[in-house]
Structures are given as C-alpha cells and as structure tokens.
Amino acid sequence: MLNSLQDLYHIIPLLIVSGGILVSIIVEMYSKDSEKILFALSILVFGAAGLFSLYSVNNVSILFNGMLATGGNVNVFSFIFNIGAFIVTLLSADYIRKYGTYYGEYYIILQSSVLGMMLMAGAKDLFIIFIGLELMSISFYVLAGLNRKRYNANEASLKYFLLGAFATGFIVYGIGLIYGTAQTTSIDILTVRFPQLTGNLLFLAGVLLFLVGFTFKIAAFPFHMWVPDVYQGSPTVVAGLFSTGGKAAAFSAILVTLAALFNGNVGSLFTPYLIFVSALSMIYGSIVAISQDDIKRMLAYSSISHAGYLAIGLAAGNSEGTAGIIFYLAAYSFMNLGAFGIVALIEGENETNLSIASYAGLAKRNPALAALLSIFMFSLSGIPPFAGFFGKYYVFFAAIKSGLTWLALIGILSSVISVYFYLRIVVLMYFKDQGEEVIPSKSAMGMVGVVLSAILVVLLGVFPGSIINLISSFL
Amino acid sequence: MLNLILIGFAASAIAPFIYKPLKNYFGWIAATFPLYIFLSFISRYNQIAGGDIIRETFNWIPSLGINFTFLLDGLSLTFVLIITLIGVVVFLYAGAYMKDYDHADRFFVYIGIFMTSMVGMVISDNMITLFVFWELTSITSYLLIGFNHHKEKSRKYALQALLVTGGGGLALMAGFILLSQISGSLEISSLYDLNETIRNAPTYTAIVILVLIGAFTKSAQFPFQFWLPNAMEAPTPVSAYLHSATMVKAGIYLIARMNHSLGGSALWQDTILIVGAITMLFAATLSFNQMDLKKLLAYSTLSVLGTLTMLLGIGSKLAIKAFFIYIIAHSLYKGTLFLVAGILDHETGTRDVSKLGGLRKHLPITTVIAALASFSMMGIIPLVGFIGKETVYSAILEVDYWGLFLLSISVIANALIVMITILVGFKPFWGKLLSTPKAPHEAPIKMWLGPLALAVLGLLMGIFPNVFIGRLLDQSAISIISEKLELPIKLWHGFNFVLLMSFVTLLLGVGVYYFRTKILHIAQNLKIKNIFKPSEWYEFLLNGMMSFAKLQTKVLQNGYLRNYIIFILVTAVSLASLALFKVENLFRITPDFSITFYESAIVIIIVLATFMVIISDSRLKSIVGIGVVGFTMGIIFIIHSAPDLALTTFAIETLTVILFVLVLYKLPKFLPFSKSYSRLRDIIIASSVGLFMTLVVLYITSIELQSELKKFYTDNSVPGGKGRNVVNVILVDFRAIDTLGEITVLAIAAIGVFALLKLKLEDRNK
C-alpha cells in the first residue's frame, strides 16, 4: 500500500520504465514514424531510469507492506539492467533495420523485460519474484523469435519457451513447497526463520527446486542445453541481453531470496549443489567453447562458464561472495554486451559472417573495432587491468575465504583454458590476413553503444574500489 | 616510483606517433627511455647500499588491501638495474634490427610496456599489483613472440608461452590469496616476520605448490621448460631481452622474494633444489642436436635458470652469493650473445651454425664482442663469468651428502654449455669462410655498440668485482635470507679443488665439442619415449579438450529438444533422489487416506489409458488415450467435490485434444518408430521420474501442513460470506478488491485488443 508520496519518489525508476511501456504502446498505435520515436523513447527511458537508480542509490527503503525494496544494491542492479538495455537499444537501431525485422512491439517488449528484471531485483516477496521472472521470461521468448521469417529464430523461440516453461515449473513448485512449510512468502520472514525451517525436508526440497529452476535461468550446467541454440537463433543484440540482463536478474533473485544462505548464518546446506553447478559449468563451458566455429555459439558457452564463476560466489556463501557476484555481474554485463555488439556490427545480412574465421584480419580493415573487441576479449578472459579480472578475483577471494580453495583452483584452471578461445579471436584479428572481404556495417549508434561498454569495462577495471565499497556498504 | 611507471606506460603509448618521422634515429631516441629509468634508480644506489629500504604507497583499492605499494631494497634494485641497463642496449639495437619489419612502431609499444611492467613487478610489495605486472609481462611476451605473425609457428608458440606462463600466473594469484588469509595483508613485507606462522598453517603446502607453479612456469623450469625454446620464434632483440636476460628471471626473482616468508622448510628447499638440478642437466643435454644459434642459446639459458633455482634451493650464504654473481654475469653475457646471434642472422641471412664460419674478417668488431662474451660464459679468467662459476661450484660443494653428486652433474651441464659457447661464439668467426645467403658485412654502430658495452662491462666486473657487485650484495642477501653475507668477492682464490673443476669443465666441454657428432649418433639410437617430453603432455591436453568438445556437440548438443529434456530430467531426478534418500523414515511413510471403490476404478482406467498411449501405433489413438487420462482426472475432482476444478480440467482437456488433432492433420504419416534401445532408455527415465514424483507426493501428503489461513477461511466462509464453496467466497468476498483489479486489467486489455483489431481493419480497407 502506498503510505506517502515519498514512496512514489523511491520507485521512480520503476515508474519511468512502466510509464515508458504504456506510452510506447500508444505511440506504436497511432504514429506512422514509430520506429524512430520508440528508439528515442527507449533511450530516454533506460537512460533516465539507469541514472536515477544510481543517483538515488542511498535511499534504502521497503515499500508496499514489505513487498518491494528500493535503494542499495537493488538500485545497483537496476543500473546494470537499464544501462545494459540502453546499450542494447543503441545497438538495435541499425541492426533491426539491416535485417528488415522492425516490428513495433520490439522496443515495448524490451522495456517490459527490463521492468521484469527490476522487479526481481527489488522483490521482497516470492510472488513479486515470480511476477518479475515471468514478465522477463515471456518477453524473452518473444524477443528470441523476432526474426519470425527465419526457421532457426522460430526454433530458438520455441525451444526457449518450452524449456523455460519447464524451469518455471520447478520454480513454482519450489515456491509452493516453501509457502506450504513456512506459511509465508515474505522473504524477510523466511530469512529470519530459515535456521528453524532447515529441519523440514519439504522446505529444503522447495528451496532446492527453486535453485534448480534458477540454475536454468542463469544458464549454468546441467541446465544449459538451451543456451547455444537460443543464442544462435535469436537476433544478436537480443542474445546479448539474454546473456547479461537475464543472467544478472536471475542471480539477483537468488541472492534476494536466499539471503539467509549467503550471510553465513545457515552453514553450508546447499553448498554441495552450488559447488557441483559452479565447477561443472566453468570446466564444461570453457572446454566446449574451444571447438566452436560460430562466434555466437562460442559466446554462448562462454556465458555458461561465466555462470559457473558467478556461482562460486554463491557457493562461498559469505558477504564477500555476494558483493563479488554483484561486481562481477556489472563487469560481465558490459564486457559481454560489448562483444555481442561487435558481433552484431560485423554480422552481414542473412546471418552471414558469424563464423570466427570472418574475424581474420579485422585489425587492418577496421582497427577501432578490432581494438574494442580485444578489450572485451581480454576482459572476458580475466586479464588485468580490465573489469573481468576484478570480478574473478573477488569471487575467488570469497571462495578461498570460506575454505573452498580447490573450487577457486578449478576456476583458475578453466580461466586458463578460456584464455585460449578468447585470445584466438584477438590472434585472428591481428595476426592473420583476411580470407574473405567482410565489411562491418556502419552504425553510428552501434559504435556509441560499443564504445560506452568499453569505457565502462575500463573504468570498472581501473577503479573497482569505489564500486566494491558501494556494494559492500549495503550488505 | 609510481610516476616512473606511469611515465613508462605513457612513453610506450606515444611510440607509434613519433616512429615514422624519426625512423632513422629511433633506436637512439628509444634508448633514452630505459636510460632515464636506469639513471633515476641508480641515483638511489648509495642509499640502498647503505642499508635503507624505500617504501612508497599509492592507494588503489584500499578496501581490498590492493594498493600500489613499492619497495626498493637490494634485491629489487639489482633487478631494476639489470632490466633497465640491458633495456638501453636492446632498445638501441632494435632501432636498427627492426627497421625492415612491418609495424616496427608496434614493436616498441610492446617492448616499452614490457620493460615498464617488469620494473613494476620487481618493485611491487603488494602481491596483487605484483600479479598484475606479472601477467602484463606474460601478455607482452605473447605479443612479441607472435610478432612475425604471418608465420603459423610464431602464432602457435606465442599462444603456448602465454598459456603456460599466464596459467602459472593465475596459480600464483591463488597462492597469494591463500597467503593473505594467514597474514591478513597483501603486502609481502608484512609476511617477513611470519615465517613460523606460515609454515605451521594448514594451507602451507598448497601455498608452496601454487607459488612454485607460478615461478616454475615463468622461469621455464622442468616440466614447463618446453615453451622457452619455442619462444625463439620471436625477433632476436626480444629473445635477448625477455627470454634470456629479464622475463624468464621473474620466476627466480619471485622465489628469492618469497624465500624470506615461505622458505626454511624441507618442502620448499628440496623442491626448488631438485627441480633446479633436473632443469640444469636436462636442458643442457637437449641442446645436443640443435644447429640453430638461438635454440642453442635458449637451451643454455634454461640450464642456467636451473642452476640459479638450485642455488636458491641450497640457500646457504655462499649459495646466495653465487646466485647474485651468476645472475648478473649471465644477464650480461647471454644478452650479448643473443644480440651477436641477431647480428649474424641480420648480416648473413642464416642462423644455422653449420653454415657459418670464418666471418672474422668481415665482422671484426662482432668477433671481438662474441669472444669476450663467450669467455665469460665459459668461465675463463678474468671475466665475471669465471667468478660466477667458481662461487657456484664452491656453494654446491658445501651441500651435505649430495654435494659431490650435484657438483658432477653441474660440471656435465657446464661442459655442455662450453660446447654451446664454442658453437655460437667461435665457430661462426673462425676457420674456413663458408658462403652465406647474404654477403656478410659488419653491423651498423647501433647494433654493435650496446653488445660491446655489455661485454666490456663483463670484463670490468671480473677485474673489479667489489666495485660493481660487492656493495649491493649484502643488502640483496638480507632481502632473501635476512642475513648479511660478509663474504668478499675475489677474482682469484688460489689453486684449489674448485679451480680444478673449472679446468675439467673446460676440457670436457672442448672434448664434447669435437666428438659431438659421434655422441649424438649414440644418443639417437637410444630412443626416448614421448612420455618423457612435457611438451607432448601439453599437446595431448590441448587435443584431448578439443575432441571432448567435439564429442559433446555430437552427443549432447545435437539440437533435439527431447534429448535436452531427458538430460534435464535425469539430472534433476538424480540430484533430488540423492537428497531424498538421506531421509531416514522415507520408507516408513504411511499416507493417511482411505481409497474408495470409485477411485480404484478410475485409477485402473487411467493406467489402461496410459498403456494405450504408449503402445498404440497411430497418433489418433494416443491422443484419445491422453484425453481419457485427462477426463478421468476431472472425475476425481468431482468425487472430491470440487466441480469448478473439474470443469476447468474438462475445458482444458477438450481444447488440448482439439489442438492435437488440428496439428496432427498437418503432420506427415507416422512411419519411423523408435528403436528398442531408445524405448528401453525412455522407459527407464520415465519410470524413475514417475517413481520420484510419487514418492514426493506421498511424502507431502503424509505431513499435515499447518495453515492459519485455511482455518480462517473455512470457519468464516458461511457466517461471513454466506457461501459453502470456500474458493468462491474467497474470490468474491474476502479478496473482492483483488478480483475487481483483475477484472479491470482484463477490461483494459480487451480495449487494447479492440483497438488493434480496428487498426488492422482500417489498414486492410485502405
């Protein structure tokens, strides 16, 4: 319930995005030139919501009878989602024109997926998490099939929907069991009562099902099968959003719901499961990525292995782990979006130039793009001083602090393997002459998006201290 | 010191902009940059030699304890001076050598960043900044090895070096984080007084292994030695600078630096000693069948690195003294010889020793330089290499039990080095003139001035050892073993056993040189299995991962949705079953309900219908079966007096069957039946999922769930809402406002749909 006008002030980012959706629907209905207007509107909405989230990061409060939290890390997440979507929008402008697949709903659905993510991060009740999750997921299923005239886009969309619905089933089942045993869906009450409830097998089964469902959503082993197919079939810019915003939102939901698990109060109940997911995702993702010839599939497997690194933070189960995950997500979102953005720029009409071989000799033809992609690849492989390194450092640090040294070592081992496939692209771009003529599309907006990601990656890498301090201060 | 590092990076960044206009003088200009850093550091020489330690801190991420903390003591100053001094020579030399290469401007960027990072690494006190600089040197080394990137080999070996050294670096980071858990600080200097605590910590073994993996990969110690000879694909100035004088010594620097806090245990000392000794001998023997100048030098470098590691393992005062003299001597003569090899390559067009000979008349200055450096490398009085070898031998002799054994293998290794020296330093210049691809002529001054200076420095250091090395020696030793050495350095120790060993080494080396073809012949008959080649392990691992990745794409990621679902189901069920079987009373579950006649009849119908779905050979029959299952489920709801649920079920079932039939209409005929193997698999998976779900349901129903809400609604349904159907009362009375909201949402959506339809119609009319 709304208690005062002050509450409205706290949810301004949410209001901006939901207002944006409503206005977009109306514009789409009545405007002849909706493509340009909606693009500008989305830029405005995401930019404003993202910046306002950062501006009001210290206004921590809980609203609507303990249903929604704002401020603190909720706003950090909101910043990641909105700025991520801001970059995706910039990349989309020319990309969808290139494909001739502009449909009015594109920007509207993009905004509603971001609204879903924001709800997940701010949720204080399992139902809000569910609503946010479904808002995001259903938007994603539609976005995956955006190129509706292509077979593999349809296949991607359908596979994503069927498997996603399967995972949602797990989550609902889990929520049901949790509610049945704990008599509440309020996350704060659950957190307080967590230690007593762990004696109840059904409650534990509920939490486990919840985790299993979200293992799917974060794209981790063993529920990763959809990832390569969906990324490959979806429009490249949208796949970028799946792998960043989608993953970040799912992690935020896990962190929010199982706060009790990650404050070190409840020992290590689910640690074996989280270790299993984390270790196998890292190793599996890294090894399989080596043999990929399609760059989007390579990035898909890389996304699986990054889910593993992030899950190290969950397995560590301490506040360092939580802070590490949030920082890692920020770093990962921007570096991965940048990489997907460049793939979108290189991609030709009819989904050509997606093989890794198309990147040969890029440094000669377009040194700026090659340099930017190198930054993203170095950062993804975790080489200092880019953002990716501190993300990894922080989760490894958390793991070693909780005595999971060997898990950190597996992470290190798979980082070594990952250097191989990330740098393969850098090698191709700089050290090899081109085989075929590949001309990147000229897109001023796309370049702005990619450069913005690169700036954020470098900034997070050179000045990680202030961000980490900010995140830790809210834990 | 931070400003020097920043200047270094900035200077590297501007190199490409000034390279083109100043191409002809670039060597001279570039050399001023290491010279500036050299002079800035040597100005603190007196202060450090006097026993001061300079510390500077600049905050970076104070909350994590990661800061730019720089520490200048004897050890780091020695390394900084070697790095920058050889830097001056190499930069000048590269100005001429790289002139004809494409992208020579990039070369200077890389090597500038390398030098700066190397300096940053040896003066870092903070473990994380040390690691960052450490990885930067790995990356620049990668870029420089792959500089001739049009060659397949260059690219391959560049990546190999990066994977080995970069990977080792990450292991090092893990070791550092573990260490910081003990001390609570990331500063290396904070560990100095904690040697006891660290050695007794449970993680000590892990720390030692991780740190040593980092050091051994970087310094190419056994079994990681294979990347270094392969790295010779790099342009020669790079080999001289990175892969002999500086970067490969980073691992040894690290061992020396950490010796203070980690050393003293048998684990630490023995591992280092044994690995060092193996590398020393193994690498020297591998040089046998090499004819390439640079490969020969690379194997001798490996052997020397092994010796240096071994000396740290011995850890006595004399060994530390030998370590310092030997490291300085080696940097001087090996850097020089690499540069000589570069001159030969540049001026004659070949690096094959068997094609080079009698060049002394054409390259007189180079001949002198090569001779000076070679005498030092062979350990001939009065060069600094002589003092180096003498002290190494006497330090080895001091070792208990193993002293003589170690001495004999190091004599063999050194004899092989003598052989290499003759091949590299003398054979090309003396004897009969052999024809070369290019007509030989003397190198330009930029290329011989630096090597000459280094060679002369080697001579001066040999004659006046105390002037050049002596003063810093004590301070450096304090950094490693926290004791002063108080051992003066002398050129001449009189006639003794060690001197005799030096002679034996020389004679043996000359002998090996003359009989090398025969020895090689014998060695080739002893076929050495590939298992003993660590480079094969590397290839094996790489290929193994490739084939695993391809296999999984075939087996798991084959695009069939059904396979994905099978995988998900199997994993979920096995995970959950693991948890379920931990429950003790699982098999004592007694569900509390009675079964009526109707219910059992319905169950029988469901089971029969299910079998019909499975075994029928037409799609239509299967769908009828599914429909039957659905409708009978609805009947169960009716029996339990939930007509609304039953109605919903009927509606949905009807819809599903209709949809199915519609889809069927479009599908081709039902021809290929699944094989009996996959049927069996499906049966097993389906029944285990079913069994699991049954168990869960039984367990849930056997537990009475407490709910205050349930009681409230059932109690108040009739008196409060005047209705017996509790669900309906909840919807229209207790939660009426919610229902109103839902209806409103539906209404708005309907208006939206109407608007869309209207727009579509208008479009069509147009």
Short mmCIF file of N, CA, C and O in Angstrom, two decimals, chain A residues 2 4-21 44-57 59 61 63-64 68-71 74-75 78-79 82 114-115 118-119:
data_model
loop_
_atom_site.label_atom_id
_atom_site.label_comp_id
_atom_site.label_asym_id
_atom_site.label_seq_id
_atom_site.Cartn_x
_atom_site.Cartn_y
_atom_site.Cartn_z
N LEU A 2 0.38 2.25 -0.63
CA LEU A 2 1.14 3.49 -0.72
C LEU A 2 0.96 4.28 0.57
O LEU A 2 -0.15 4.64 0.93
N SER A 4 2.92 7.14 1.49
CA SER A 4 3.10 8.58 1.33
C SER A 4 3.63 8.84 -0.07
O SER A 4 4.00 7.92 -0.79
N LEU A 5 3.66 10.10 -0.41
CA LEU A 5 4.20 10.45 -1.73
C LEU A 5 5.68 10.12 -1.83
O LEU A 5 6.21 9.90 -2.90
N GLN A 6 6.31 10.08 -0.66
CA GLN A 6 7.73 9.74 -0.62
C GLN A 6 7.98 8.38 -1.28
O GLN A 6 8.97 8.17 -1.96
N ASP A 7 7.00 7.47 -1.08
CA ASP A 7 7.14 6.14 -1.67
C ASP A 7 7.24 6.23 -3.18
O ASP A 7 8.00 5.50 -3.81
N LEU A 8 6.45 7.13 -3.75
CA LEU A 8 6.49 7.28 -5.20
C LEU A 8 7.88 7.72 -5.66
O LEU A 8 8.38 7.30 -6.69
N TYR A 9 8.48 8.58 -4.84
CA TYR A 9 9.83 9.04 -5.19
C TYR A 9 10.80 7.86 -5.26
O TYR A 9 11.63 7.77 -6.14
N HIS A 10 10.62 6.93 -4.31
CA HIS A 10 11.54 5.79 -4.28
C HIS A 10 11.43 4.90 -5.50
O HIS A 10 12.40 4.27 -5.90
N ILE A 11 10.22 4.79 -6.05
CA ILE A 11 10.07 3.85 -7.17
C ILE A 11 10.13 4.56 -8.52
O ILE A 11 9.65 4.03 -9.52
N ILE A 12 10.71 5.74 -8.54
CA ILE A 12 10.77 6.47 -9.82
C ILE A 12 11.35 5.63 -10.95
O ILE A 12 10.78 5.58 -12.04
N PRO A 13 12.46 4.89 -10.74
CA PRO A 13 12.96 4.08 -11.87
C PRO A 13 11.92 3.11 -12.41
O PRO A 13 11.74 2.99 -13.61
N LEU A 14 11.19 2.46 -11.49
CA LEU A 14 10.14 1.54 -11.94
C LEU A 14 9.05 2.28 -12.69
O LEU A 14 8.54 1.81 -13.71
N LEU A 15 8.70 3.47 -12.15
CA LEU A 15 7.64 4.25 -12.80
C LEU A 15 8.08 4.69 -14.19
O LEU A 15 7.28 4.68 -15.13
N ILE A 16 9.35 5.08 -14.31
CA ILE A 16 9.83 5.53 -15.62
C ILE A 16 9.65 4.41 -16.63
O ILE A 16 9.11 4.61 -17.72
N VAL A 17 10.10 3.20 -16.25
CA VAL A 17 10.05 2.11 -17.22
C VAL A 17 8.61 1.71 -17.51
O VAL A 17 8.22 1.54 -18.67
N SER A 18 7.78 1.60 -16.46
CA SER A 18 6.41 1.17 -16.76
C SER A 18 5.68 2.25 -17.53
O SER A 18 4.89 1.95 -18.43
N GLY A 19 5.93 3.52 -17.19
CA GLY A 19 5.35 4.61 -17.97
C GLY A 19 5.79 4.52 -19.42
O GLY A 19 5.00 4.69 -20.34
N GLY A 20 7.09 4.21 -19.59
CA GLY A 20 7.64 4.09 -20.94
C GLY A 20 6.89 3.04 -21.75
O GLY A 20 6.56 3.26 -22.91
N ILE A 21 6.58 1.92 -21.09
CA ILE A 21 5.89 0.85 -21.81
C ILE A 21 4.52 1.34 -22.30
O ILE A 21 4.16 1.18 -23.46
N LEU A 44 15.68 7.24 -23.87
CA LEU A 44 15.37 8.18 -22.79
C LEU A 44 14.98 7.42 -21.53
O LEU A 44 15.47 7.71 -20.43
N VAL A 45 14.10 6.44 -21.70
CA VAL A 45 13.59 5.68 -20.55
C VAL A 45 14.72 4.97 -19.84
O VAL A 45 14.92 5.10 -18.62
N PHE A 46 15.52 4.19 -20.61
CA PHE A 46 16.59 3.41 -19.97
C PHE A 46 17.65 4.33 -19.36
O PHE A 46 18.14 4.09 -18.27
N GLY A 47 17.98 5.38 -20.11
CA GLY A 47 19.00 6.30 -19.60
C GLY A 47 18.53 6.93 -18.31
O GLY A 47 19.24 6.94 -17.29
N ALA A 48 17.30 7.44 -18.31
CA ALA A 48 16.79 8.14 -17.13
C ALA A 48 16.67 7.17 -15.95
O ALA A 48 17.11 7.46 -14.83
N ALA A 49 16.09 6.00 -16.21
CA ALA A 49 15.91 5.03 -15.12
C ALA A 49 17.26 4.60 -14.56
O ALA A 49 17.45 4.50 -13.34
N GLY A 50 18.21 4.34 -15.46
CA GLY A 50 19.54 3.90 -15.01
C GLY A 50 20.22 4.96 -14.19
O GLY A 50 20.73 4.69 -13.08
N LEU A 51 20.24 6.18 -14.70
CA LEU A 51 20.93 7.25 -13.98
C LEU A 51 20.24 7.59 -12.68
O LEU A 51 20.89 7.81 -11.66
N PHE A 52 18.90 7.57 -12.70
CA PHE A 52 18.21 7.87 -11.45
C PHE A 52 18.47 6.80 -10.40
O PHE A 52 18.61 7.09 -9.22
N SER A 53 18.55 5.55 -10.86
CA SER A 53 18.86 4.47 -9.90
C SER A 53 20.18 4.73 -9.21
O SER A 53 20.32 4.56 -8.01
N LEU A 54 21.16 5.17 -10.02
CA LEU A 54 22.48 5.42 -9.43
C LEU A 54 22.43 6.62 -8.50
O LEU A 54 23.00 6.63 -7.41
N TYR A 55 21.66 7.64 -8.92
CA TYR A 55 21.56 8.87 -8.15
C TYR A 55 20.93 8.62 -6.80
O TYR A 55 21.36 9.14 -5.78
N SER A 56 19.90 7.77 -6.77
CA SER A 56 19.16 7.56 -5.52
C SER A 56 19.60 6.27 -4.83
O SER A 56 18.84 5.66 -4.11
N VAL A 57 20.85 5.87 -5.08
CA VAL A 57 21.29 4.58 -4.58
C VAL A 57 21.27 4.50 -3.05
O VAL A 57 21.13 3.44 -2.46
N ASN A 59 18.99 5.86 -1.04
CA ASN A 59 17.65 5.93 -0.44
C ASN A 59 17.12 4.52 -0.20
O ASN A 59 16.23 4.06 -0.89
N SER A 61 14.90 1.79 1.21
CA SER A 61 13.61 1.71 1.90
C SER A 61 12.85 0.49 1.43
O SER A 61 13.17 -0.10 0.41
N LEU A 63 8.90 -0.85 0.64
CA LEU A 63 7.62 -0.25 0.34
C LEU A 63 6.54 -1.30 0.21
O LEU A 63 6.82 -2.50 0.16
N PHE A 64 5.30 -0.82 0.10
CA PHE A 64 4.13 -1.65 -0.22
C PHE A 64 4.01 -2.84 0.74
O PHE A 64 4.02 -3.99 0.33
N LEU A 68 8.37 -4.70 -1.70
CA LEU A 68 9.37 -4.22 -2.65
C LEU A 68 10.42 -3.41 -1.91
O LEU A 68 10.09 -2.64 -1.02
N ALA A 69 11.67 -3.65 -2.27
CA ALA A 69 12.75 -2.86 -1.68
C ALA A 69 13.30 -1.93 -2.76
O ALA A 69 13.31 -2.26 -3.94
N THR A 70 13.75 -0.76 -2.34
CA THR A 70 14.44 0.11 -3.28
C THR A 70 15.73 0.60 -2.63
O THR A 70 15.91 0.48 -1.42
N GLY A 71 16.58 1.17 -3.44
CA GLY A 71 17.85 1.69 -2.92
C GLY A 71 18.85 0.58 -2.71
O GLY A 71 18.53 -0.61 -2.84
N VAL A 74 19.67 -2.99 -4.79
CA VAL A 74 18.56 -3.06 -5.74
C VAL A 74 18.81 -2.04 -6.86
O VAL A 74 18.65 -2.32 -8.05
N ASN A 75 19.22 -0.85 -6.45
CA ASN A 75 19.46 0.19 -7.44
C ASN A 75 20.72 -0.09 -8.25
O ASN A 75 20.82 0.29 -9.41
N SER A 78 19.48 -2.30 -10.76
CA SER A 78 18.64 -1.54 -11.68
C SER A 78 19.52 -0.76 -12.65
O SER A 78 19.21 -0.66 -13.84
N PHE A 79 20.61 -0.23 -12.14
CA PHE A 79 21.56 0.49 -13.01
C PHE A 79 22.11 -0.46 -14.07
O PHE A 79 22.15 -0.14 -15.26
N ASN A 82 19.33 -1.29 -16.65
CA ASN A 82 18.91 -0.19 -17.52
C ASN A 82 20.03 0.27 -18.45
O ASN A 82 19.78 0.53 -19.62
N VAL A 114 12.86 -5.46 -19.12
CA VAL A 114 13.67 -4.76 -18.12
C VAL A 114 12.85 -4.50 -16.85
O VAL A 114 13.35 -4.63 -15.73
N LEU A 115 11.58 -4.18 -17.02
CA LEU A 115 10.72 -3.98 -15.85
C LEU A 115 10.70 -5.27 -15.02
O LEU A 115 10.78 -5.24 -13.79
N MET A 118 13.85 -5.58 -13.04
CA MET A 118 13.90 -4.66 -11.90
C MET A 118 13.04 -5.18 -10.76
O MET A 118 13.40 -5.07 -9.58
N LEU A 119 11.89 -5.76 -11.10
CA LEU A 119 11.03 -6.32 -10.06
C LEU A 119 11.73 -7.47 -9.34
O LEU A 119 11.65 -7.60 -8.13
#
